CSV table of C-alpha atoms in Angstrom, one decimal:
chain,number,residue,atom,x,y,z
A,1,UNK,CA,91.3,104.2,94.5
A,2,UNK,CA,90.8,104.5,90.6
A,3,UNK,CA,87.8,104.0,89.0
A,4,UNK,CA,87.5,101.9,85.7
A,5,UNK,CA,85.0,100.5,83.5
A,6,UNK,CA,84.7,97.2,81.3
A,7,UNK,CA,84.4,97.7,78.2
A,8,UNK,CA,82.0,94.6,77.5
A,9,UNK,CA,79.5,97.7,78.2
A,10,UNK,CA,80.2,99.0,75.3
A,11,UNK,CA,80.8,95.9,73.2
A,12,UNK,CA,77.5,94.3,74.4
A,13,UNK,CA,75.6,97.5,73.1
A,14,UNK,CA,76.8,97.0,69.6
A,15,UNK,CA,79.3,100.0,69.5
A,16,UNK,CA,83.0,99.5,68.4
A,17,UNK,CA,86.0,99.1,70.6
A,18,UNK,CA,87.4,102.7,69.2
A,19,UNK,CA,83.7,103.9,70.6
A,20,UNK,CA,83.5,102.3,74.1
A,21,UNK,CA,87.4,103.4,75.1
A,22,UNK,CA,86.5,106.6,73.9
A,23,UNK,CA,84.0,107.3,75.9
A,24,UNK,CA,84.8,105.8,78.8
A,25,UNK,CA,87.4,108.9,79.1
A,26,UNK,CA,85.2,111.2,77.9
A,27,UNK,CA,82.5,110.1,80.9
A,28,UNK,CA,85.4,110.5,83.3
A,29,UNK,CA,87.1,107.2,84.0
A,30,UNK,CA,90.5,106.6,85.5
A,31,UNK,CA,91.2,102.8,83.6
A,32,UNK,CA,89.5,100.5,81.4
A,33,UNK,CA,89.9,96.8,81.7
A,34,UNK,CA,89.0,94.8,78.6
A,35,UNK,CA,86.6,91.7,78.0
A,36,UNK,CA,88.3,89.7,75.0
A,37,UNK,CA,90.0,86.5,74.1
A,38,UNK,CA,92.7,86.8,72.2
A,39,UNK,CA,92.2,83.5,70.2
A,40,UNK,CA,88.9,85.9,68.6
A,41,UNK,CA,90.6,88.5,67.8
A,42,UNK,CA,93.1,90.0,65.1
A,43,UNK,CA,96.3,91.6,65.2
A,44,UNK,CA,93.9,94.8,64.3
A,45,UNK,CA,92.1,94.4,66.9
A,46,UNK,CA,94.7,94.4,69.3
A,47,UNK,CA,96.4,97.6,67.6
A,48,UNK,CA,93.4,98.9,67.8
A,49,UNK,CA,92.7,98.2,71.5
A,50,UNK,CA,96.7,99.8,72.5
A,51,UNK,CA,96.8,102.7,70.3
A,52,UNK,CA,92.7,104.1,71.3
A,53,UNK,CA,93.6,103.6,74.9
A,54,UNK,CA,97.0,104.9,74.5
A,55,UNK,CA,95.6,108.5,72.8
A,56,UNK,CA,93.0,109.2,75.6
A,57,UNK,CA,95.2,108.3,78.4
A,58,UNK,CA,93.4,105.6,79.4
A,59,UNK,CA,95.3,102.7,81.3
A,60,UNK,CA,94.1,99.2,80.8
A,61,UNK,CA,94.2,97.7,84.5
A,62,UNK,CA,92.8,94.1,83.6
A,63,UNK,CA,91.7,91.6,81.2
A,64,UNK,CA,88.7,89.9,81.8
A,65,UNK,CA,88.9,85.9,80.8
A,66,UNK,CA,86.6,83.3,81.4
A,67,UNK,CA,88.2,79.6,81.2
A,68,UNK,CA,85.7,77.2,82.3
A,69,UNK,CA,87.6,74.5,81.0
A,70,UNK,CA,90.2,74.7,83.3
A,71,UNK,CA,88.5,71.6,85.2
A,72,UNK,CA,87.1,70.1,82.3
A,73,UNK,CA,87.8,66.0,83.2
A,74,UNK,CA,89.5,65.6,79.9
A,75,UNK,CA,92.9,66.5,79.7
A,76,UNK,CA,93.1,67.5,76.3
A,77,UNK,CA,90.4,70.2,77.1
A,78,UNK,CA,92.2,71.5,79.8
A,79,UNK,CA,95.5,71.5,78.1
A,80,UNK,CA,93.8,73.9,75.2
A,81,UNK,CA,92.5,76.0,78.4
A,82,UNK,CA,95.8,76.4,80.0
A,83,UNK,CA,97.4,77.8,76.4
A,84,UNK,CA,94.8,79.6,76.0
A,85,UNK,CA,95.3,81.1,79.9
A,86,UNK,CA,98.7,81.5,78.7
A,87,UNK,CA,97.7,83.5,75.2
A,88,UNK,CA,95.3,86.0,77.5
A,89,UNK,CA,98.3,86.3,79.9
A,90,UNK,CA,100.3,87.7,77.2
A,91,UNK,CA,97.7,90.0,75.7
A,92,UNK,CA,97.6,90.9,79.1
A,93,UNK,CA,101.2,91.8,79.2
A,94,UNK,CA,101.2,93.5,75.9
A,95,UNK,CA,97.9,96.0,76.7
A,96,UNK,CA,100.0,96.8,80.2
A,97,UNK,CA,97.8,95.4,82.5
A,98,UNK,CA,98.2,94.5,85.8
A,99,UNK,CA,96.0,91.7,86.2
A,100,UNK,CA,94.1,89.0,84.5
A,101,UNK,CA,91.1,88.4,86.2
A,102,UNK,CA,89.9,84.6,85.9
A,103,UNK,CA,86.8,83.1,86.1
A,104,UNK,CA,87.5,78.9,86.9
A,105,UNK,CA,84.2,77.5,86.3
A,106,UNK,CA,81.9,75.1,87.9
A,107,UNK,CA,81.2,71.7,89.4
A,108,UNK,CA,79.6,69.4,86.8
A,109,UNK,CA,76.8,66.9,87.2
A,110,UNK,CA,75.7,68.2,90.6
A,111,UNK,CA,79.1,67.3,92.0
A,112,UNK,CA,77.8,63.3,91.1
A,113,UNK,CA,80.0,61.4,89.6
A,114,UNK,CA,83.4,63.1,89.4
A,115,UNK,CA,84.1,63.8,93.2
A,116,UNK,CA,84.2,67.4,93.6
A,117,UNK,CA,87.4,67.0,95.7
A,118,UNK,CA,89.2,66.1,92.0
A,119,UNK,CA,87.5,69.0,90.4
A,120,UNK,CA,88.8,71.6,93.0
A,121,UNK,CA,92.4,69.5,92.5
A,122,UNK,CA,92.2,70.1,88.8
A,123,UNK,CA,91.3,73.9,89.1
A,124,UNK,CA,94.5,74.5,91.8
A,125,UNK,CA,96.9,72.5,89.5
A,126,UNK,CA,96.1,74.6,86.5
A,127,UNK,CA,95.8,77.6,88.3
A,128,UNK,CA,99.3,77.1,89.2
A,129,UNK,CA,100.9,76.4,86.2
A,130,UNK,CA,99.1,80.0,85.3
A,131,UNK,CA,100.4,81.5,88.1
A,132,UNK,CA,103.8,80.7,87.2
A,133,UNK,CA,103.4,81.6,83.4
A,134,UNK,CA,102.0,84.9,84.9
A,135,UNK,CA,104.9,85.4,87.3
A,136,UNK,CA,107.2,85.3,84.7
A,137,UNK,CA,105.5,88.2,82.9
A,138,UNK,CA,105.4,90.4,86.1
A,139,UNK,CA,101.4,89.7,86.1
A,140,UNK,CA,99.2,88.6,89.2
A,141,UNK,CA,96.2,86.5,88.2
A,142,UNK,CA,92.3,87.6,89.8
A,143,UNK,CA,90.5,85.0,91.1
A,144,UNK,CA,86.4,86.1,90.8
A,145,UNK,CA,84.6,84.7,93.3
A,146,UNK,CA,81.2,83.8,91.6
A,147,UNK,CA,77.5,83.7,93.2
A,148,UNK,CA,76.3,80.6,91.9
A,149,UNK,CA,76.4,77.8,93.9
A,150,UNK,CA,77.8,75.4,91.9
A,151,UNK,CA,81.2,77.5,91.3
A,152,UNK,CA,84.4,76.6,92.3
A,153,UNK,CA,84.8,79.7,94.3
A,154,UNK,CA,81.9,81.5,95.7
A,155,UNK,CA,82.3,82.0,98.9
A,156,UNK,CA,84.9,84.0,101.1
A,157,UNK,CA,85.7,80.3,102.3
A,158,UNK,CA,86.0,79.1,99.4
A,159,UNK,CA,88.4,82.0,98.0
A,160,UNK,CA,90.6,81.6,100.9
A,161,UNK,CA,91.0,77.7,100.5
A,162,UNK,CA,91.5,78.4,97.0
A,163,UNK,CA,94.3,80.9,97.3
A,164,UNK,CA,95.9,79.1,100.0
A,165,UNK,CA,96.0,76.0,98.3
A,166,UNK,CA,97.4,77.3,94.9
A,167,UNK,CA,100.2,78.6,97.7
A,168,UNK,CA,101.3,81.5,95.3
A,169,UNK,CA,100.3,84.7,97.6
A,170,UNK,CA,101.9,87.2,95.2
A,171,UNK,CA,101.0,86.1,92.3
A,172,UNK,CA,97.0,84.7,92.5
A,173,UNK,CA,95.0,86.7,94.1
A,174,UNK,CA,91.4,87.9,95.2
A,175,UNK,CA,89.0,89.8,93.1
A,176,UNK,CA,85.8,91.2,95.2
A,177,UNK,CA,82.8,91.2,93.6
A,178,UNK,CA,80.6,93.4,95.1
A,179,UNK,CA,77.1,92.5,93.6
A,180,UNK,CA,78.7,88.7,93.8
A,181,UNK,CA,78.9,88.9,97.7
A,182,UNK,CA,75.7,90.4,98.2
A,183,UNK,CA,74.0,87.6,96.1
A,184,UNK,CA,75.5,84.6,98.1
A,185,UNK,CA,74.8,86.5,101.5
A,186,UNK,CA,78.2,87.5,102.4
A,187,UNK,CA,78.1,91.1,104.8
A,188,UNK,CA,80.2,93.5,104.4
A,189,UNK,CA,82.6,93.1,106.9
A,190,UNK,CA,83.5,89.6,105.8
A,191,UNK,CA,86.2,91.7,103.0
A,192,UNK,CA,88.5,92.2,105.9
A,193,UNK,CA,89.3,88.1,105.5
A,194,UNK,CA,90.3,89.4,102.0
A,195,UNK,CA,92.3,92.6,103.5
A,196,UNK,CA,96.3,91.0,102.6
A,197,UNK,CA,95.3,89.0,98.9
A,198,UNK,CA,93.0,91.6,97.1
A,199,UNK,CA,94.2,92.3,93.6
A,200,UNK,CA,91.0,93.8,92.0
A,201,UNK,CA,87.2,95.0,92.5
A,202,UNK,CA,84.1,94.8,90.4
A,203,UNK,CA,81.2,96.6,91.1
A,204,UNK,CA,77.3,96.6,90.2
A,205,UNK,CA,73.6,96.7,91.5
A,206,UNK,CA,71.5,93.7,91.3
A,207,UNK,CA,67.8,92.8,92.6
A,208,UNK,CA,69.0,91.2,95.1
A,209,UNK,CA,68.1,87.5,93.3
A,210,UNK,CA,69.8,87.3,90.3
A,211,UNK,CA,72.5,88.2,88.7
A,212,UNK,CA,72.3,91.6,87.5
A,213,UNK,CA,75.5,93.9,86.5
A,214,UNK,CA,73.0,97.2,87.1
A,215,UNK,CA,74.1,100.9,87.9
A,216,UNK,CA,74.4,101.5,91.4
A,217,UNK,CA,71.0,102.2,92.5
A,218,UNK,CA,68.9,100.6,90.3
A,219,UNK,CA,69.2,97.6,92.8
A,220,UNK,CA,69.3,96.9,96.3
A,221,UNK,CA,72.8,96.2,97.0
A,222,UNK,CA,74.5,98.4,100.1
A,223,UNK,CA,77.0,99.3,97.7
A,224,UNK,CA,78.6,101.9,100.1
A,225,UNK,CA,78.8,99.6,102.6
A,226,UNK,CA,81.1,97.4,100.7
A,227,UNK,CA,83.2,100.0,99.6
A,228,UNK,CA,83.9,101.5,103.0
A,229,UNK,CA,85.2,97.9,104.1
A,230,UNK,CA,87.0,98.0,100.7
A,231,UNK,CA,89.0,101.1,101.2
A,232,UNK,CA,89.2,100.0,105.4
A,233,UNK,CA,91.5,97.1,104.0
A,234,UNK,CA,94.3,99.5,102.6
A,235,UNK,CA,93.1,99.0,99.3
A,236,UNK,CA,94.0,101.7,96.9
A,237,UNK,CA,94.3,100.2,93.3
A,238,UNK,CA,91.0,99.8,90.6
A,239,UNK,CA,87.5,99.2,91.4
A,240,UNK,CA,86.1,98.5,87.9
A,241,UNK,CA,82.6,99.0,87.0
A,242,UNK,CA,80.8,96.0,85.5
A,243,UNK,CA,77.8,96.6,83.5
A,244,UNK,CA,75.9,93.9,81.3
A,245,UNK,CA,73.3,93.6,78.8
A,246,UNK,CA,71.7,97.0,79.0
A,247,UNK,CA,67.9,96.9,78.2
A,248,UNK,CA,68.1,99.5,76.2
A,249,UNK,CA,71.4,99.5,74.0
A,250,UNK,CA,70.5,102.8,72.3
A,251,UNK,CA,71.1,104.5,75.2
A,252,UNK,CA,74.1,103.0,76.6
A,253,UNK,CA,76.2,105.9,77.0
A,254,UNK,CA,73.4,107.2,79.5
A,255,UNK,CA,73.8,104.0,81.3
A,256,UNK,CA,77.2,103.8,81.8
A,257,UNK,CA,77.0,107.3,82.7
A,258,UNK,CA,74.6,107.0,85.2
A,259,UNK,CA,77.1,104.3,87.1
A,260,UNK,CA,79.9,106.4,87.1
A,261,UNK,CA,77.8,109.5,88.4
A,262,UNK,CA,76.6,107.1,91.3
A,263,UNK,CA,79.6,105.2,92.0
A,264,UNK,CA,81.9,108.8,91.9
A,265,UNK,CA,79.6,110.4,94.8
A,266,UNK,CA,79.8,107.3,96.8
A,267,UNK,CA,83.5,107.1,96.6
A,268,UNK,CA,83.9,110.9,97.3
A,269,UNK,CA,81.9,110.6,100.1
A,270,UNK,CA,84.3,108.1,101.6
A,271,UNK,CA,87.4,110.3,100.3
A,272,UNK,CA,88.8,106.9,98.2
A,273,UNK,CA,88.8,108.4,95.0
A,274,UNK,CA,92.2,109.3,94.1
């Protein structure tokens, strides 16, 4: 397995795009996947993303896209969320990535009002029209699985239904979440269920609570544990470090650091790094 880093990191510390994919290589990466939306950004920025990532060596394995809308009730919002799918697909495509990982969104109103049935339907419907925009392209699509318990998908149930109902089995896929799982109280071994439709991993600490995006150790999740059951699966493509909102942003190069240090010695212990 490779192991990447988002670059929201970086970006959430203050420091420049040129800045965070720069030393991402430098602290020993394999990939960087990026957290943009390409309907905030300029044509500069994109050069800018290509050509940095290009002159490390550093190949961009994913871009991160949240698109809560995508089971909005009104059409018209979900019609501006499936172009804008569309427009992430093809930055996708142009940074030479192999995956755009999505994040669906959640029920509204406590699941009152609009039956949550029509919700899931509206997330599967759009999510295949993506699929097939992102077939076209040669892309697969990442389906996060969320610990919140309003999400669409937050469950290994949940991502199964999810997938199986979207009926596109090369094209949308699984990501695993590692702090994700350990927050809605899934084991371990429940990743083998995932074993044939995994596309992409995150990976972070957390209390145990709360959301957290920590280095590994800071928190209390078996992250080893989850990475053995990981690589047991046959996986061997990117498990991407997520880190978020640092506490202390002037030192955010230590923190980032500190994760790949941790993370490293736990995948070399397992011989997956490669």
């Amino acid at each position: 397995m490779k192991l990447g880093l988002i670059n929201s990191a970086f970006a959430q510390a203050g420091k420049g795009t040129r800045f965070g994919i720069e030393q991402t290589k430098e602290i020993g990466f394999d990939t960087v996947d990026i957290f943009t939306d390409p309907l905030d950004i300029d044509d500069a920025e994109r050069k800018l993303i290509r050509t940095v990532a290009d002159e490390v060596g550093l190949p961009i394995k994913s871009l991160c896209f949240v698109a809560v809308g995508l089971i909005d009730f009104n059409p018209s919002v979900q019609r501006f969320h499936v172009d804008r799918c569309k427009a992430a697909l093809d930055l996708a495509k142009e940074l030479g990535c192999d995956n755009l990982l999505l994040v669906i969104g959640e029920y509204i109103w406590q699941k009152e009002v609009i039956p949550p049935e029509e919700q899931w339907r509206t997330g599967v419907e759009n999510t295949k029209l993506l699929g097939e925009y992102a077939a076209e392209l040669g892309l697969e699509i990442a389906i996060e699985l969320e610990p919140f318990k309003l999400s669409l998908v937050n469950t290994v149930d949940t991502m199964v239904k999810f997938l199986a109902d979207v009926g596109m089995p090369e094209t949308v896929r699984a990501n695993c979440d590692i702090s994700h799982l350990y927050l809605m109280g899934i084991g371990p071994e429940e990743i083998r269920r995932l074993k044939d439709c995994l596309a992409h991993v995150h990976l972070s600490d957390c209390n145990g609570k709360v959301h957290g995006d920590l280095p590994p150790g800071r928190g209390v999740v078996p992250i080893i544990d989850y990475l053995r059951e990981i690589r047991d699966t046959g996986y061997d493509r990117t498990v991407s470090i997520e880190l978020e909102y640092s506490p202390e942003p002037d030192k955010i190069v230590d923190w980032v650091a500190e994760a790949y240090e941790k993370t490293d010695a736990m995948m070399q212990a397992l011989d997956c790094r490669g």
